[in-house]
Short mmCIF file of C-alpha atoms and ligand atoms in Angstrom, two decimals:
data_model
loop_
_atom_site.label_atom_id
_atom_site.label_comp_id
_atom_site.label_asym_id
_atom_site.label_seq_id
_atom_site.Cartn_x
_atom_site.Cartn_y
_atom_site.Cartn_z
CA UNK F 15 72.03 32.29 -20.90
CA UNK F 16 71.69 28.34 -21.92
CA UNK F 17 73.01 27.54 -25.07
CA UNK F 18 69.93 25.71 -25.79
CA UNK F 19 68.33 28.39 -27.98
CA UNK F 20 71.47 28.53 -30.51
CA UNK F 21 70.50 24.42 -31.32
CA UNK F 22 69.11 23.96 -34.56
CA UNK F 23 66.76 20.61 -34.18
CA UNK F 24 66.64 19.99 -37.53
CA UNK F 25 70.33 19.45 -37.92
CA UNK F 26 71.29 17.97 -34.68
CA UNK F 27 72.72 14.61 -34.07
CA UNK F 28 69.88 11.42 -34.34
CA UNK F 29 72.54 9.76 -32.41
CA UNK F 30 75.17 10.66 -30.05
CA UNK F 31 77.98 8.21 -28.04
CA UNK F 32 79.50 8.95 -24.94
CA UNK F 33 83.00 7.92 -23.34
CA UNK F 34 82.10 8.99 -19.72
CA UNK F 35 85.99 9.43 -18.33
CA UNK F 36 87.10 10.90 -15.74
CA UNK F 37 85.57 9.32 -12.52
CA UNK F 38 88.76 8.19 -10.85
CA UNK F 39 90.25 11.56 -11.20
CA UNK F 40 87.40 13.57 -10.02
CA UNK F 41 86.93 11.56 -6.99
CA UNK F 42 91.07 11.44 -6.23
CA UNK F 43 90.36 15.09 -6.65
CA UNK F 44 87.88 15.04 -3.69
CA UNK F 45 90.26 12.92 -2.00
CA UNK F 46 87.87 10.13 -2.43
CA UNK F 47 87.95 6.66 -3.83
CA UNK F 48 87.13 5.67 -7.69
CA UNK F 49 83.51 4.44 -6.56
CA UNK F 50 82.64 7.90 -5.26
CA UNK F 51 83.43 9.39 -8.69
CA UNK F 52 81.17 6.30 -10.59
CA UNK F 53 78.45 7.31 -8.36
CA UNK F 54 78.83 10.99 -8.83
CA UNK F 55 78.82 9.58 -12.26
CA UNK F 56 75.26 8.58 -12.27
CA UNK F 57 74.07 12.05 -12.03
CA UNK F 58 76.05 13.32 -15.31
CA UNK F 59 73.81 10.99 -17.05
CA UNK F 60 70.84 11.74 -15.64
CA UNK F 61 71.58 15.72 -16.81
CA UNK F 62 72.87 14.04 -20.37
CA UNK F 63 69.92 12.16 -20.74
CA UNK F 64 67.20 15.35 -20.57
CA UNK F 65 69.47 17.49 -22.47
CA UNK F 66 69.55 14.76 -25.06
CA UNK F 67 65.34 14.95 -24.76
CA UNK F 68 64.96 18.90 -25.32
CA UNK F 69 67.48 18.35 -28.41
CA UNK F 70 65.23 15.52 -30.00
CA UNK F 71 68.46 12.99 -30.03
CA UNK F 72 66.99 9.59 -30.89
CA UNK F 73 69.33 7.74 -29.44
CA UNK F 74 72.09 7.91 -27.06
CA UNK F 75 74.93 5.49 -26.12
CA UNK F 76 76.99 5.23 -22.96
CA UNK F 77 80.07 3.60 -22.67
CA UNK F 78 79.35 2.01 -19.33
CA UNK F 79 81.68 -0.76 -19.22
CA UNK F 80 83.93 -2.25 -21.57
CA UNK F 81 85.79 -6.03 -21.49
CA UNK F 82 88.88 -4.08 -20.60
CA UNK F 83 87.44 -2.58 -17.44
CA UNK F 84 87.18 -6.40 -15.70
CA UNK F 85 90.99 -6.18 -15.20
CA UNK F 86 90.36 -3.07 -12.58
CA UNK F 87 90.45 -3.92 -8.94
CA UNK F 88 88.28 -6.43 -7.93
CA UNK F 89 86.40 -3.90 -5.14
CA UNK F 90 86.18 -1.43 -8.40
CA UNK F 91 84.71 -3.57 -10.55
CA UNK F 92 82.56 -5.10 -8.15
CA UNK F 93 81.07 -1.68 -7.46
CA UNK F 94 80.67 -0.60 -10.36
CA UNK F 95 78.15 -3.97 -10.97
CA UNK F 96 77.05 -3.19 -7.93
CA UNK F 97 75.84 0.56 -9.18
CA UNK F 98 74.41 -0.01 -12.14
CA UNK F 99 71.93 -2.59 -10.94
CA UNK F 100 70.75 0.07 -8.61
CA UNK F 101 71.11 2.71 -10.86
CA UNK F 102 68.78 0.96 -13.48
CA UNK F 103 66.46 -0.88 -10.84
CA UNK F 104 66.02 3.12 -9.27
CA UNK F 105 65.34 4.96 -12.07
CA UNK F 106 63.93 2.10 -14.60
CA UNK F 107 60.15 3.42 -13.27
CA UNK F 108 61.20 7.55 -14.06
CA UNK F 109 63.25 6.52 -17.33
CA UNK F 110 59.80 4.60 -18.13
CA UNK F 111 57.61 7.91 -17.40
CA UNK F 112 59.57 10.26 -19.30
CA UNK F 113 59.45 7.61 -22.78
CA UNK F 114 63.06 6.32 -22.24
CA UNK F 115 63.71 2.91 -24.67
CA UNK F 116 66.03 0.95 -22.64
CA UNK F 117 68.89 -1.39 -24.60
CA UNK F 118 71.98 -2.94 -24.16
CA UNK F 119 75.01 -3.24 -26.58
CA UNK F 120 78.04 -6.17 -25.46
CA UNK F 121 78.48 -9.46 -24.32
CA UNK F 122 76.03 -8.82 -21.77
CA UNK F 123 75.80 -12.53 -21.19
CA UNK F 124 78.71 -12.35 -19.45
CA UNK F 125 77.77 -9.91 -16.79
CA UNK F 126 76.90 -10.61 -12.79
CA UNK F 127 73.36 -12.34 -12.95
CA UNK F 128 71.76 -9.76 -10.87
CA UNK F 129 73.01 -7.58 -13.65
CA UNK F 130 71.55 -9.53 -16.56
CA UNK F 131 68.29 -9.42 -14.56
CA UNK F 132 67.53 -5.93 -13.90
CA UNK F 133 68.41 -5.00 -17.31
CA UNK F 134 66.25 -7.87 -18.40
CA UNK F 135 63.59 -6.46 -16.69
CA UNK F 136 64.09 -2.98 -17.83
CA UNK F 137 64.06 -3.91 -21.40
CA UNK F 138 60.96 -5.61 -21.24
CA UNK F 139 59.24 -2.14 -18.74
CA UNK F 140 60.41 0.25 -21.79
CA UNK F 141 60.83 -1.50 -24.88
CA UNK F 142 56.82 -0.12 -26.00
CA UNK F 143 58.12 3.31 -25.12
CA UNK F 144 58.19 5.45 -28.22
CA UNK F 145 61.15 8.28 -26.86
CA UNK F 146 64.68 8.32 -26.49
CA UNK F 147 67.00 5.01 -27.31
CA UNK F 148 69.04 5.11 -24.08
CA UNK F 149 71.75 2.51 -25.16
CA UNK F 150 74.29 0.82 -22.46
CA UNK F 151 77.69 -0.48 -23.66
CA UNK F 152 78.27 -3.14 -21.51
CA UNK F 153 81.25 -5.61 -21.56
CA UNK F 154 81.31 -3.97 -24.59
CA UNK F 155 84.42 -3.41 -27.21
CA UNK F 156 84.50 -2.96 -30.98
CA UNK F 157 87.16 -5.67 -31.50
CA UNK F 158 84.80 -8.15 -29.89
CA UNK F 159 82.19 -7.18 -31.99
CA UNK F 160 84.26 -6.88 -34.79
CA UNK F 161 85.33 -10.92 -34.45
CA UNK F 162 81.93 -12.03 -33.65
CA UNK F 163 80.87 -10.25 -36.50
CA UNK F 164 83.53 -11.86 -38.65
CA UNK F 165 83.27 -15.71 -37.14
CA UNK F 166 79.01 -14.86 -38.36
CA UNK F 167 79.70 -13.84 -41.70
CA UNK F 168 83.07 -16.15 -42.03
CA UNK F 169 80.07 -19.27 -41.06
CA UNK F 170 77.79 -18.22 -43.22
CA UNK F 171 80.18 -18.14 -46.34
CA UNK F 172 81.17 -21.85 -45.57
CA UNK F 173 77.92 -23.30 -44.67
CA UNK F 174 77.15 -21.99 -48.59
CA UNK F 175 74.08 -19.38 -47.07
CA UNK F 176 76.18 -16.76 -48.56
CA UNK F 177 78.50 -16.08 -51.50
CA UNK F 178 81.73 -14.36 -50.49
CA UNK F 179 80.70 -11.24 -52.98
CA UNK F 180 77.27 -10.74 -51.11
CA UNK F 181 79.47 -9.36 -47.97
CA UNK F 182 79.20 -5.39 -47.62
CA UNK F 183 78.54 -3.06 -45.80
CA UNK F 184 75.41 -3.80 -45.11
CA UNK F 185 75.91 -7.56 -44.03
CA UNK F 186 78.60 -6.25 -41.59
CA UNK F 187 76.10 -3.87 -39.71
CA UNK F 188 73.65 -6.11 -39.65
CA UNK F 189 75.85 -8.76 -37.43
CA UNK F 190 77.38 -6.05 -35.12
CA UNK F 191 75.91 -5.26 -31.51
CA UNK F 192 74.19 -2.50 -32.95
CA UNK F 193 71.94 -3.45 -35.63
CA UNK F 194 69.13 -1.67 -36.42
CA UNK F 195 70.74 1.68 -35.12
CA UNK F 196 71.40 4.54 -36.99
CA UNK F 197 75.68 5.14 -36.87
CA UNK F 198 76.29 8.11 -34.57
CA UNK F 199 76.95 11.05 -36.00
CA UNK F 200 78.75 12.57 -32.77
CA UNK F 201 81.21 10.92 -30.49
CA UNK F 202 82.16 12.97 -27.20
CA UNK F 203 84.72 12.08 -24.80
CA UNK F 204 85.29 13.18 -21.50
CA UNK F 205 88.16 14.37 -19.25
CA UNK F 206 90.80 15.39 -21.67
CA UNK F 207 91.66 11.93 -23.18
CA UNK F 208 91.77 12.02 -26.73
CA UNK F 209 91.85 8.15 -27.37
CA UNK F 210 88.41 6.33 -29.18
CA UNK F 211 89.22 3.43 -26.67
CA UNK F 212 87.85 0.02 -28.34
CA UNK F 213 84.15 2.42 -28.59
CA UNK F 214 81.82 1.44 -32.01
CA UNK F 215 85.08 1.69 -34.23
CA UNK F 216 82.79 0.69 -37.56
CA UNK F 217 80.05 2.83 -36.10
CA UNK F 218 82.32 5.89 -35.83
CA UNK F 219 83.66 6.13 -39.37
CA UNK F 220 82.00 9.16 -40.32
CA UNK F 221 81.48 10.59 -36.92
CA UNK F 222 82.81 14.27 -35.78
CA UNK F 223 84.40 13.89 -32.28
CA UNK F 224 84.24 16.18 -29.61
CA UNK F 225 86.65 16.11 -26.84
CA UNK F 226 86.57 18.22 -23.46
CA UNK F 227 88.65 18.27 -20.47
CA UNK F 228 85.53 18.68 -18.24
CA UNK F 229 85.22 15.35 -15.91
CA UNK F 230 82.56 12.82 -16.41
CA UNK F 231 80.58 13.73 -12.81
CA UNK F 232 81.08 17.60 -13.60
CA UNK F 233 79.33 17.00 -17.27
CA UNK F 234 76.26 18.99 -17.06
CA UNK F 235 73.12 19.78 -19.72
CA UNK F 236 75.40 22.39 -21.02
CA UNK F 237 78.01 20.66 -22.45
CA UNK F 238 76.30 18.42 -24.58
CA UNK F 239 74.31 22.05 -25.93
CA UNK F 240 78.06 22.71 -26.78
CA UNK F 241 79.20 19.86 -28.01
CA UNK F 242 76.20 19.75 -29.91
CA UNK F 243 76.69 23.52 -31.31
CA UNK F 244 80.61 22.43 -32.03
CA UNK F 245 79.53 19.50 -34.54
CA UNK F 246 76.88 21.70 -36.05
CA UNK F 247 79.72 24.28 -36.75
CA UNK F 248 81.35 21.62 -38.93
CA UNK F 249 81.24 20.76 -42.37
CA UNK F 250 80.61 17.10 -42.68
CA UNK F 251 81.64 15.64 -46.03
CA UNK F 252 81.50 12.18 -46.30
CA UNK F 253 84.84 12.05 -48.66
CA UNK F 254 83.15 14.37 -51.12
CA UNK F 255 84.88 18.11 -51.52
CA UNK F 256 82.91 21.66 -50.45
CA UNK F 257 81.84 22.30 -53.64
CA UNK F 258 79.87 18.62 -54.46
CA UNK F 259 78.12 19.18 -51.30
CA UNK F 260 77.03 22.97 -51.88
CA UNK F 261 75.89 21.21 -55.15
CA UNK F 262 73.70 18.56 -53.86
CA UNK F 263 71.90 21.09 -51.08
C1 LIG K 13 85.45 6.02 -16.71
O1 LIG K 13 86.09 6.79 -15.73
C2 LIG K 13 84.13 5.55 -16.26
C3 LIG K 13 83.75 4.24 -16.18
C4 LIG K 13 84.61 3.13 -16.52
C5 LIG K 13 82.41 3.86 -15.68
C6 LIG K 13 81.26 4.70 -16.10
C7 LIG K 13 80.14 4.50 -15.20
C8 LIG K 13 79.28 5.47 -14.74
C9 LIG K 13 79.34 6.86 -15.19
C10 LIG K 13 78.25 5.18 -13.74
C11 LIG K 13 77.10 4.32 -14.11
C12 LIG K 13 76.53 4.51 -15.44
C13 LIG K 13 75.28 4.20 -15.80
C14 LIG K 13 74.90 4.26 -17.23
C15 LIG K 13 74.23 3.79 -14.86
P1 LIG K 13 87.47 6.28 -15.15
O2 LIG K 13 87.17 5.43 -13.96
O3 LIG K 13 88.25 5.59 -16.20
O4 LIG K 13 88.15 7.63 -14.73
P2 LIG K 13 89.72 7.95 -14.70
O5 LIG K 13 90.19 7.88 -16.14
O6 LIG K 13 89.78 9.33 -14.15
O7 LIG K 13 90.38 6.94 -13.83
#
């Protein structure tokens, strides 16, 4: 029976993040190459994506692609541009039917043009949509973020917009690649690897994390019911001890 039932709606995730892993080794499993695995790939998120719906997750991030990946193979990398401009130029017209928000988090300016355009282009077909917040990382990584974010606030301290006391918490979310979004409160990675990887490392301070040996193309509606069902299991505290929280409830 799905584990679907056992999900309490009113205490699941707003947002969840993904580290899709496992491609390569699924596909040199099938004795194919690491594109066959990306593509097989595409189909995990698809399944993610409507499992994420029936939960009533708000928004949903996939790491996609980060600044590290451009040192792959050239034919890799290439491929994997290649995919996700048909990925998102096939299924921009479906994601649009079912509600789907489309955004982008990274230094998408310095992706393939055909890339920047079809993303372009889905952002403007969804962004009146009023459903799920399907967010891309692409050429994405915290550190980057974390600089830019610095150089910003570092500016704004000089120019005299800012005094250095005014910087927080606040001001530091507000000049990441994610403003505006709620942090996620669940990060799941794929494939066994239990490494956070350069993924939303301000983001993720509070998160619980959720790691499982399945393979990124084997990742089916189920496992995110379970991964889901595994964070609601925990006790999230936020610093504070059991009894200050049994307190404020
Ligand atoms: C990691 O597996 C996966 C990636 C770097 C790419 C993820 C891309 C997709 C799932 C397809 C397209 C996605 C969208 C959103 C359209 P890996 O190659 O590092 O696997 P390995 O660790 O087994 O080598």
């Amino acid at each position: 029976m799905s584990l679907l039932h056992k999900i309490n709606r009113d205490t699941a995730p707003r947002h969840i993040a993904i580290i899709m892993d496992g491609n390569g080794r699924w596909a040199q499993q099938q004795g194919e190459d690491r594109l066959f695995g990306h593509n097989f790939g595409v189909e995990a998120v698809r399944e993610t994506l409507k499992a994420a719906q029936e939960i009533g997750v708000e928004y949903l991030t996939l790491y996609a692609f980060s600044t590290e990946n451009w040192n792959r193979p050239k034919e890799e990398v290439d491929g994997l541009m290649d995919l996700l401009v048909r990925t998102i130029s096939g299924e921009v017209e479906e994601l649009h039917e079912s509600n789907v928000i489309i955004s982008s988090i990274g230094d998408t300016e310095g992706l393939p043009t055909s890339c920047k355009e079809e993303l372009e282009a889905a952002f403007e077909r969804t962004k009146n949509n009023t459903g799920i917040n399907l967010i891309l990382a692409l050429n994405y990584s915290a550190k980057w973020e974390l600089i830019r974010a610095t150089k910003q606030i570092a500016r704004l301290v000089k120019s005299g917009e800012i005094e250095l006391d005014q910087v927080d918490d606040d001001m530091m979310a507000s000049m990441l690649s994610t403003r505006g979004i709620p942090d996620p409160e669940l990060l799941i990675r794929t494939s066994g690897e239990n490494r956070v990887s350069n993924f939303l490392l301000w983001q993720i301070a509070y998160a619980e994390f959720h790691f499982t040996e399945v393979l990124w193309p084997d990742f089916k509606r189920e496992h995110l019911y379970k991964a889901v069902l595994d964070y609601q299991s925990r006790e999230r505290r936020f610093g504070l001890v059991s009894a200050q929280l049994e307190k404020n409830t």
